[in-house]
Tab-separated table of C-alpha atoms in Angstrom:
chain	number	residue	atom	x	y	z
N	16	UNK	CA	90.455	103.413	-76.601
N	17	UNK	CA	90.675	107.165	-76.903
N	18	UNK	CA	88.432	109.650	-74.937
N	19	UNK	CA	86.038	110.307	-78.114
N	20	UNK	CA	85.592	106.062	-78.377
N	21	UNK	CA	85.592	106.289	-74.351
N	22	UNK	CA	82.409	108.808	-74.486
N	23	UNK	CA	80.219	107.381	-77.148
N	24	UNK	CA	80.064	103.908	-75.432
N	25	UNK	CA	79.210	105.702	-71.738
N	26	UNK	CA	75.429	105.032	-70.824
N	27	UNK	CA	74.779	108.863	-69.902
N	28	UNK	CA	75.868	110.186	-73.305
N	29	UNK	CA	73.135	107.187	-74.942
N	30	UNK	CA	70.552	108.876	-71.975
N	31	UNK	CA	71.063	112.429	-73.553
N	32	UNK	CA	70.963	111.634	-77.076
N	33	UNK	CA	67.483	109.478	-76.273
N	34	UNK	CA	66.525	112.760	-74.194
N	35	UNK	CA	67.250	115.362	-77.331
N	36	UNK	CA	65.638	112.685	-79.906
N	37	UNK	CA	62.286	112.128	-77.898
N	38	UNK	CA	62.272	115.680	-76.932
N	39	UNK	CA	62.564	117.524	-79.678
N	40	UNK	CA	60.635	114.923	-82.002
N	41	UNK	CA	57.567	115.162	-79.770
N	42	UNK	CA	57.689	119.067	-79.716
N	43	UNK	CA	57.798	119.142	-84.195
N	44	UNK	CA	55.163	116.793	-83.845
N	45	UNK	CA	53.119	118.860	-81.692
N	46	UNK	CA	53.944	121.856	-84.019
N	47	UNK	CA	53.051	119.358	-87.113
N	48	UNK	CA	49.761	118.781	-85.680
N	49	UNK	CA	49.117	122.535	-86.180
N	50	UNK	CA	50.148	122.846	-89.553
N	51	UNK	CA	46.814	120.800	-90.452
N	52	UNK	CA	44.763	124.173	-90.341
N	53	UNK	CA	46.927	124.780	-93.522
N	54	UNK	CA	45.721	122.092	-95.952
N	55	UNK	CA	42.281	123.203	-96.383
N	56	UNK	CA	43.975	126.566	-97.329
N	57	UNK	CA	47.256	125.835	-99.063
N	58	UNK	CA	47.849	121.956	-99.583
N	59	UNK	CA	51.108	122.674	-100.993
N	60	UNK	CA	52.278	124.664	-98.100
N	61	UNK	CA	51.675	122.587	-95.356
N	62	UNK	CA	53.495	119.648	-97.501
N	63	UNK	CA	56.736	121.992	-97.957
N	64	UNK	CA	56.875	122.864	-94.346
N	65	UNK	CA	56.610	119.256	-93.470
N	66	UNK	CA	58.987	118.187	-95.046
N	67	UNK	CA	61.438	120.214	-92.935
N	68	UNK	CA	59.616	119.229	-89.830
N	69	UNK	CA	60.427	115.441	-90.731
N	70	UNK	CA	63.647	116.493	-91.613
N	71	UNK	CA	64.534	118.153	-88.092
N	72	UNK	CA	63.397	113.929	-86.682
N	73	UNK	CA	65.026	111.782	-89.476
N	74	UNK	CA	68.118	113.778	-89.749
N	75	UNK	CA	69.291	113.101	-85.937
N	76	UNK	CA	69.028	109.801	-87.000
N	77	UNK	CA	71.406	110.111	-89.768
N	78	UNK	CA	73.647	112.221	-87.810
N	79	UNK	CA	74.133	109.001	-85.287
N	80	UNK	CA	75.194	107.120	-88.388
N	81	UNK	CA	77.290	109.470	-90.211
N	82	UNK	CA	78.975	111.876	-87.754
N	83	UNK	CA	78.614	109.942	-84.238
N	84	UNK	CA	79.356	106.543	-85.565
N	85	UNK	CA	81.725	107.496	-88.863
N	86	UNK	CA	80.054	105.102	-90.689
N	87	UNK	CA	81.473	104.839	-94.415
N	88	UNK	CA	79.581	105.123	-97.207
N	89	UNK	CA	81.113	104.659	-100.875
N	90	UNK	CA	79.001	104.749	-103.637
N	91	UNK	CA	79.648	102.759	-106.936
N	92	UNK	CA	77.596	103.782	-110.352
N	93	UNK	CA	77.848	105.083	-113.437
N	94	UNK	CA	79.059	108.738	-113.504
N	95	UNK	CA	76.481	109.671	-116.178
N	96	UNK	CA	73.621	108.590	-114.378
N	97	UNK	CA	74.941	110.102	-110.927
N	98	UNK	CA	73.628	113.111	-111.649
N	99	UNK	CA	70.380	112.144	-111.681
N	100	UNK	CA	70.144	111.033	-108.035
N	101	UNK	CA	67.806	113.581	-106.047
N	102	UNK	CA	66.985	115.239	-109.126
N	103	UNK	CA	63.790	112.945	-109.910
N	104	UNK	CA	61.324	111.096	-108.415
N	105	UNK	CA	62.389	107.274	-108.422
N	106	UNK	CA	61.033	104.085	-106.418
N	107	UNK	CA	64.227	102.994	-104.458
N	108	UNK	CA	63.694	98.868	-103.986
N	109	UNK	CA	65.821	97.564	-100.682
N	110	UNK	CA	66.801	94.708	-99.329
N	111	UNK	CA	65.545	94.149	-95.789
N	112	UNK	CA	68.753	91.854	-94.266
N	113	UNK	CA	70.071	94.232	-91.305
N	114	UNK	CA	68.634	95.940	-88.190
N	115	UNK	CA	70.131	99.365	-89.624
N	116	UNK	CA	68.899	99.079	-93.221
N	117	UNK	CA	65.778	101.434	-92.607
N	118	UNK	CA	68.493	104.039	-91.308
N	119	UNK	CA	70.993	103.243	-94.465
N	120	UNK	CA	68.199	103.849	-96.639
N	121	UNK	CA	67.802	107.325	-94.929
N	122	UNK	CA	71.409	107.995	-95.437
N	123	UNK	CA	71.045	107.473	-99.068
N	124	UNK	CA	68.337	109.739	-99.139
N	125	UNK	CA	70.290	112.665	-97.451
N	126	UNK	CA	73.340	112.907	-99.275
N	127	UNK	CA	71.042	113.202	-102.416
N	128	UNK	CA	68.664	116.029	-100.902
N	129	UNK	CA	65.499	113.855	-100.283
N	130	UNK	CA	65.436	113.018	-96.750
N	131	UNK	CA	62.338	115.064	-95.503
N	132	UNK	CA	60.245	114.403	-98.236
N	133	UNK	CA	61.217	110.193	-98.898
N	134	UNK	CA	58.250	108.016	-98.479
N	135	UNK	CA	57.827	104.413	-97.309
N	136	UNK	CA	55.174	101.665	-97.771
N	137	UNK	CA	55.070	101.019	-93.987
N	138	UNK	CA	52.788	98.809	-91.479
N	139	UNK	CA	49.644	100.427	-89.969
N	140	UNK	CA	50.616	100.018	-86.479
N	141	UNK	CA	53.614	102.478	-86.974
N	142	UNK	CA	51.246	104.768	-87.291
N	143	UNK	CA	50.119	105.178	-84.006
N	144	UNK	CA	54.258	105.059	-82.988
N	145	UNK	CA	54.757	108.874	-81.152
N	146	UNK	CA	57.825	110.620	-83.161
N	147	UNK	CA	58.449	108.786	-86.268
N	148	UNK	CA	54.529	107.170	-86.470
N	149	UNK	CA	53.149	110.742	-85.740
N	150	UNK	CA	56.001	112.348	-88.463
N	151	UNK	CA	55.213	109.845	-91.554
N	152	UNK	CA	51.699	110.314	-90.912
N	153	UNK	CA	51.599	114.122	-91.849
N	154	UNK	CA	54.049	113.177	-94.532
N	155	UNK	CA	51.585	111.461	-95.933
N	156	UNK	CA	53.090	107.720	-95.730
N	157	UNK	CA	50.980	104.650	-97.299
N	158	UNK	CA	50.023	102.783	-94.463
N	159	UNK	CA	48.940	99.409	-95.032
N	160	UNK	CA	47.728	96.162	-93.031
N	161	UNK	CA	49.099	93.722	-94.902
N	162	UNK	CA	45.677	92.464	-95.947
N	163	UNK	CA	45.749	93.091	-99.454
N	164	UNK	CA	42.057	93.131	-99.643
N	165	UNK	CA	41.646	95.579	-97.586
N	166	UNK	CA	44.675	97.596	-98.437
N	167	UNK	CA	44.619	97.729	-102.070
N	168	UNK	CA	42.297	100.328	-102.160
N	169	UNK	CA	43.378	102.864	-99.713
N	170	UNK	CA	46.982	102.233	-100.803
N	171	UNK	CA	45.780	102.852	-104.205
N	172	UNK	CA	44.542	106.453	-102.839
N	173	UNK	CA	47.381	107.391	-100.831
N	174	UNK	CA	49.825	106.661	-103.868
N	175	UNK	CA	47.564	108.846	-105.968
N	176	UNK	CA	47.455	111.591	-103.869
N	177	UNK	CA	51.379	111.584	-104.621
N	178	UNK	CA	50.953	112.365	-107.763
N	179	UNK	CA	50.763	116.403	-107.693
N	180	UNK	CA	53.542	116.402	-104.613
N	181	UNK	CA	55.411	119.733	-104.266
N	182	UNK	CA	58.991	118.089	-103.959
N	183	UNK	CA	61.333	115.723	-105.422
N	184	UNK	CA	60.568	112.179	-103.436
N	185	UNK	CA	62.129	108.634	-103.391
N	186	UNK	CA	59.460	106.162	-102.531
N	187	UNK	CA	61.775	103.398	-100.177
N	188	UNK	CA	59.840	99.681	-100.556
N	189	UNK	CA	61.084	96.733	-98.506
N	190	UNK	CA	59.447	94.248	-101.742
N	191	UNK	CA	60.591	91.207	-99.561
N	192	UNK	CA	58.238	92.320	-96.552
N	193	UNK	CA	60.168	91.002	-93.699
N	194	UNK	CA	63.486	91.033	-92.697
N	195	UNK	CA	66.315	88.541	-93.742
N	196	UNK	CA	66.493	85.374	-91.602
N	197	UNK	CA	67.284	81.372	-92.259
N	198	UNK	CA	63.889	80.159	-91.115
N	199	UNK	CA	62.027	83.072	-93.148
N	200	UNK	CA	64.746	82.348	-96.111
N	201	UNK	CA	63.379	78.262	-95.960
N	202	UNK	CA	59.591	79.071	-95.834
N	203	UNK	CA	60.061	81.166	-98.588
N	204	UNK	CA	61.677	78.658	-100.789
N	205	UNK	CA	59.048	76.350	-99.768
N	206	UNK	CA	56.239	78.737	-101.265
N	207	UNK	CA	58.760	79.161	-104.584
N	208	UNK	CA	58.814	75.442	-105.163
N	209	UNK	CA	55.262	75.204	-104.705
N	210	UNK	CA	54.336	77.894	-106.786
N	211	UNK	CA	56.999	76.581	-109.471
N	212	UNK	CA	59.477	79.755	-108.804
N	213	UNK	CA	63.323	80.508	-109.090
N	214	UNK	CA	65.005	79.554	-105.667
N	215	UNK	CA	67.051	82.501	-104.473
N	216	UNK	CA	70.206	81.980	-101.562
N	217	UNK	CA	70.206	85.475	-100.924
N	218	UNK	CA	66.857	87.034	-100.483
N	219	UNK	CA	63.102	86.235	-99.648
N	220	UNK	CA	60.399	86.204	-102.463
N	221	UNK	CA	59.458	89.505	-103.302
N	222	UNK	CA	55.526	90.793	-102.719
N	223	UNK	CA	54.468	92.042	-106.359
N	224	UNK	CA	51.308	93.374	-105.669
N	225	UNK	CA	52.338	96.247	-103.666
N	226	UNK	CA	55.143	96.768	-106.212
N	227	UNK	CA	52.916	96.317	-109.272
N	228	UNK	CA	50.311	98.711	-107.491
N	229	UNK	CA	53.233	101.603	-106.485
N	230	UNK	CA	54.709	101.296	-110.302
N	231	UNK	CA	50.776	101.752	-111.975
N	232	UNK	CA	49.786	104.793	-109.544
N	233	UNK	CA	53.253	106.894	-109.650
N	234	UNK	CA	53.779	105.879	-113.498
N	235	UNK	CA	54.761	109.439	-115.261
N	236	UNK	CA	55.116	111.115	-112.040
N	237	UNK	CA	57.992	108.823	-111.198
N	238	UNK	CA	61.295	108.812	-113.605
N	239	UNK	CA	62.936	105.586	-112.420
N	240	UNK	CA	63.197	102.215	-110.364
N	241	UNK	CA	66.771	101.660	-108.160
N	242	UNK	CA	67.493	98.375	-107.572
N	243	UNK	CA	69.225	98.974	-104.196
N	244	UNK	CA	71.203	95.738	-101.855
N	245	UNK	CA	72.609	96.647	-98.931
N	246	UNK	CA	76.286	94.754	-97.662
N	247	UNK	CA	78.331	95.631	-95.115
N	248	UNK	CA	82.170	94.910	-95.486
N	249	UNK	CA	84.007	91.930	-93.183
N	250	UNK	CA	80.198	90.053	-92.836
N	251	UNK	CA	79.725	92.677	-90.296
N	252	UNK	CA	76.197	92.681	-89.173
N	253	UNK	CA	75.730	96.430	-87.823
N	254	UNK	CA	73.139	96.926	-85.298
N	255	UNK	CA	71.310	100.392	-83.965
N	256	UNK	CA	73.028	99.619	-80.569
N	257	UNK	CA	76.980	99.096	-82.267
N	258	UNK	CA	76.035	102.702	-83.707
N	259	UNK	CA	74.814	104.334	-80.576
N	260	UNK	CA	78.068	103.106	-79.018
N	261	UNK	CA	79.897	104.827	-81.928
N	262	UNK	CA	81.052	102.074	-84.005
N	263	UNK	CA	82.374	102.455	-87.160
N	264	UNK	CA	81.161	100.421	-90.255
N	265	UNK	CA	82.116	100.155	-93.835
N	266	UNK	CA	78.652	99.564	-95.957
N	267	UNK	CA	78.381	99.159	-99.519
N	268	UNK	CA	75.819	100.185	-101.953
N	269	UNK	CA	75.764	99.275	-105.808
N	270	UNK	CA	73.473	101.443	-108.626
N	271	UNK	CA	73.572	98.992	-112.136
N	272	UNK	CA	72.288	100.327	-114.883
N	273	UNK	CA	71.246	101.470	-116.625
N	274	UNK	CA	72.580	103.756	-114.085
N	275	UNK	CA	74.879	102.292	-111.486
N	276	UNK	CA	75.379	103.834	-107.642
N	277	UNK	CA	78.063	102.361	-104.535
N	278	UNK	CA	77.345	103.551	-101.353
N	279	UNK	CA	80.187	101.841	-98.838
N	280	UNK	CA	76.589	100.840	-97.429
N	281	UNK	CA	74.434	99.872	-100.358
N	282	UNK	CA	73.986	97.916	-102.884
N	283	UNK	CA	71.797	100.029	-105.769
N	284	UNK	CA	71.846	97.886	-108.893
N	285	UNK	CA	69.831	99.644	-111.182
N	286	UNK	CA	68.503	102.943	-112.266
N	287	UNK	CA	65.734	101.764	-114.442
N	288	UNK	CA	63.734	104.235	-116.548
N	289	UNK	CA	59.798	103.558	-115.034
N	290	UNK	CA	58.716	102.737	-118.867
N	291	UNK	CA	60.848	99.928	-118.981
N	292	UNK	CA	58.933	98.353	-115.852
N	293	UNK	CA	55.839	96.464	-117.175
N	294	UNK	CA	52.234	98.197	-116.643
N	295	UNK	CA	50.645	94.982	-116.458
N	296	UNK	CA	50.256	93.105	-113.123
N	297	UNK	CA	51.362	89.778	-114.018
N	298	UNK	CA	53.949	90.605	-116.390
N	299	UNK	CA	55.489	93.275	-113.590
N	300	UNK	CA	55.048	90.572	-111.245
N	301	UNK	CA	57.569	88.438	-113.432
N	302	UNK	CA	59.813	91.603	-114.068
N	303	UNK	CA	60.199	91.685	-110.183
N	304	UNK	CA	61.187	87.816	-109.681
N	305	UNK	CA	63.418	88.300	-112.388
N	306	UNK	CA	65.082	90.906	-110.716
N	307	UNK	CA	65.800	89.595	-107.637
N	308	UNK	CA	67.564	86.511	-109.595
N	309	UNK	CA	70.050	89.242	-111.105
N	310	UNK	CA	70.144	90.362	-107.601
N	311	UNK	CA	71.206	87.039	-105.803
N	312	UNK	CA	73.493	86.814	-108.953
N	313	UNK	CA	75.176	89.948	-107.794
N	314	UNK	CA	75.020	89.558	-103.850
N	315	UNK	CA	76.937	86.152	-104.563
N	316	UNK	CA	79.605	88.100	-106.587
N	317	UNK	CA	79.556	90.676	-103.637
N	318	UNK	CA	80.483	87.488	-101.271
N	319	UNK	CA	83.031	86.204	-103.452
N	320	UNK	CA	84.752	89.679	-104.366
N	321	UNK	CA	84.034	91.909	-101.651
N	322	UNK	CA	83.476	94.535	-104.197
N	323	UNK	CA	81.196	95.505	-107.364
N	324	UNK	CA	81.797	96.014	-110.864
N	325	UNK	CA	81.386	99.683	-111.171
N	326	UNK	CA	82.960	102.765	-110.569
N	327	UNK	CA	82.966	103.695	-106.674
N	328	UNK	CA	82.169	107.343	-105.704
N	329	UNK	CA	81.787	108.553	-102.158
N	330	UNK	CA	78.685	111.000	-102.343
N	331	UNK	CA	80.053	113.843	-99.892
N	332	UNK	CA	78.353	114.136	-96.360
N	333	UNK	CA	76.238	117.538	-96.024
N	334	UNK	CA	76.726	119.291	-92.525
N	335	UNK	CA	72.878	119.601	-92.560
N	336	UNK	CA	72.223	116.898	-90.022
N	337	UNK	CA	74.694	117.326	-87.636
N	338	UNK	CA	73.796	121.120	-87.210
N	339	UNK	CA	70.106	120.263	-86.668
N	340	UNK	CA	71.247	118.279	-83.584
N	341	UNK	CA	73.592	120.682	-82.422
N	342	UNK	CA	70.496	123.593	-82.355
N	343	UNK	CA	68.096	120.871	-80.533
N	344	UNK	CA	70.891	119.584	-78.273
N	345	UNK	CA	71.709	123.580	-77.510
N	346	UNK	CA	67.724	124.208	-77.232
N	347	UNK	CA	66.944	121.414	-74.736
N	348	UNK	CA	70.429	120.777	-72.606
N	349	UNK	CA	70.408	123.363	-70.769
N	350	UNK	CA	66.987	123.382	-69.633
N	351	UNK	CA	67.931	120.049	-68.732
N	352	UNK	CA	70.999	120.683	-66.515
N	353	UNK	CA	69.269	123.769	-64.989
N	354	UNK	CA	66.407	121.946	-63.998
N	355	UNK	CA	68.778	119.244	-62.766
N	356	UNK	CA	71.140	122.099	-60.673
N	357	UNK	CA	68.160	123.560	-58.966
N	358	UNK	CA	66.922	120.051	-57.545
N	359	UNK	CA	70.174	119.334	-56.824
N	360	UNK	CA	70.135	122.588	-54.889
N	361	UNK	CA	67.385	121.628	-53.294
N	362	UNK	CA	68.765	118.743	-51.267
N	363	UNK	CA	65.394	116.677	-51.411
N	364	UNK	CA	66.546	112.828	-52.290
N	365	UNK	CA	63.342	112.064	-52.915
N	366	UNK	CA	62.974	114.471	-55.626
N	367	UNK	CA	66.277	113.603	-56.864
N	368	UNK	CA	65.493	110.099	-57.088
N	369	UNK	CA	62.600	110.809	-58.777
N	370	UNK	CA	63.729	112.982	-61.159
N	371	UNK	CA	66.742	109.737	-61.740
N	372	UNK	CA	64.142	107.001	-61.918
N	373	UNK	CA	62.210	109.354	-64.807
N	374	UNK	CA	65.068	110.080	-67.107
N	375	UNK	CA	66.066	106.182	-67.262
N	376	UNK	CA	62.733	105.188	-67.806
């Protein structure tokens, strides 16, 4: 083990990473909560300006993935169609199978441009979550219950108000719900046999309705659906803590086509233009199952190849994110270490251990 490898698995390195994260996300959520005397005045504005604000949260997340980790990420998809990515509006479906998927899907969305201004169908409670809660919620996130009676409607509205948004936006939906796991997997099948539908090995039964709802309120605003399936190379299974210790992972993502994209951490199957998805809630309910039979199809290639059937492209990594931490870790270390000097100056253990027992917390 090297000093680099040495650093990134000490517990005090973790401590001052947490410290610059929770820091500096609270303070561009405090200056988000200002930017609300904007919308009455300029709705446009105060959407441009926070999408940089959830940039300057979401990107030190990225950064732990791409720079502190050296996580790989090859893309595979058809070159024509490459060009597209971050140049439209789309509806990115993902599998839900590993604890870092979420932070994958980010990654996606930054080497394509898109990171501030992506958008999630996320539960209500995250709402209330300081930092990344607090940040979707002036992004304008669809919160929802998961009570579709009650939901439907307000979901309805939030996806509307989409409609006229100032930048280019991937809407991320996990369509399975839930993450990945055997006993989920067997319930699952249990409600597909009752319900008379296809058995999948690889993935959960998708939720249409939030699908079917997403695909009828963004239709001509949106250009396309990616099919996106996450793998990691070796049967790794990567977790947040493997990547706050700096370990490296090799992750795979395949675009089909229509358009086809490899990420070394994805799986995107398909760019599919949004008038090819059906506009009709039953029939894009049986578009959906039949999609995530083509997907099984390919995730069982995936295990028996290791690779996918396209060409593989390794979407540069911007130096966007790793500057934004290096200005917040600038900003609020050395406040930090001269607060930290001073007490230490002062000789008072009590104040010392305070100050310990705080930080750790």
């Amino acid at each position: 083990m090297d000093i680099v490898d040495f650093l990134k698995s000490q517990f005090i390195c973790h401590l001052l990473i947490c410290y610059i994260f929770i820091v500096s996300g609270l303070i561009i959520n405090f200056i988000q909560l200002f930017t609300l005397i904007l919308w009455p005045i300029n709705k446009q504005l105060f959407r441009r300006i926070n999408c940089r604000l959830a940039y300057c949260i979401s990107s030190q997340m990225v950064m732990l993935l791409e720079w502190w980790s050296g996580t790989d990420c090859t893309l595979y998809t058809d070159p024509e169609n490459y060009n597209k990515y971050g140049k439209e509006n789309a509806i990115v479906i993902l599998n839900h199978n590993f604890e870092i998927d979420f932070l994958c899907g980010w990654n996606f969305c930054e080497r394509f441009g898109v990171l501030g201004s992506s958008k999630v169908l996320a539960k209500k409670e995250l709402s209330y979550m300081p930092i990344i809660g607090w940040m979707w919620y002036f992004l304008e996130i669809v919160f929802c219950k998961r009570k579709w009676e009650e939901d439907r409607k307000t979901v309805m509205q939030k996806l509307l108000n989409l409609r006229d948004y100032p930048e280019n936006f991937w809407f991320l939906i996990h369509c399975e719900g839930t993450r990945f796991t055997e006993q989920k997997h067997q319930i699952s099948m249990q409600v597909a046999e009752a319900k008379g539908l296809p058995k999948l090995k690889y993935h959960l039964l998708p939720r249409t309705k939030g699908f079917a709802v997403t695909v009828q309120c963004l239709r001509n605003v949106v250009s396309a659906v990616y099919d996106s399936t996450l793998n990691f190379r070796n049967n790794e299974n990567p977790t947040l803590l493997g990547v706050l210790n700096g370990k490296k992972y090799q992750a795979d993502l395949y675009v089909r086509q229509v358009t086809h994209i490899l990420f070394d951490f994805w799986h995107i199957e398909m760019r599919i233009p949004l008038e090819e998805v059906p506009e009709d809630e039953q029939e894009c309910s049986n578009w959906l199952h039949k999609l995530y039979q083509e997907k099984d199809a390919f995730q069982e290639e995936y295990y028996r190849t290791g690779t996918y059937p396209a060409v593989p492209i390794v979407p540069p990594r911007r130096p966007w994110t790793l500057l934004n931490w290096l200005f917040w870790a600038l900003l609020l270390l050395y406040p930090l270490f001269k607060l930290l000097i001073n007490m230490i100056n002062s000789g008072s253990s009590l104040t010392l251990a305070s100050f310990a027992f705080v930080i750790v917390m």
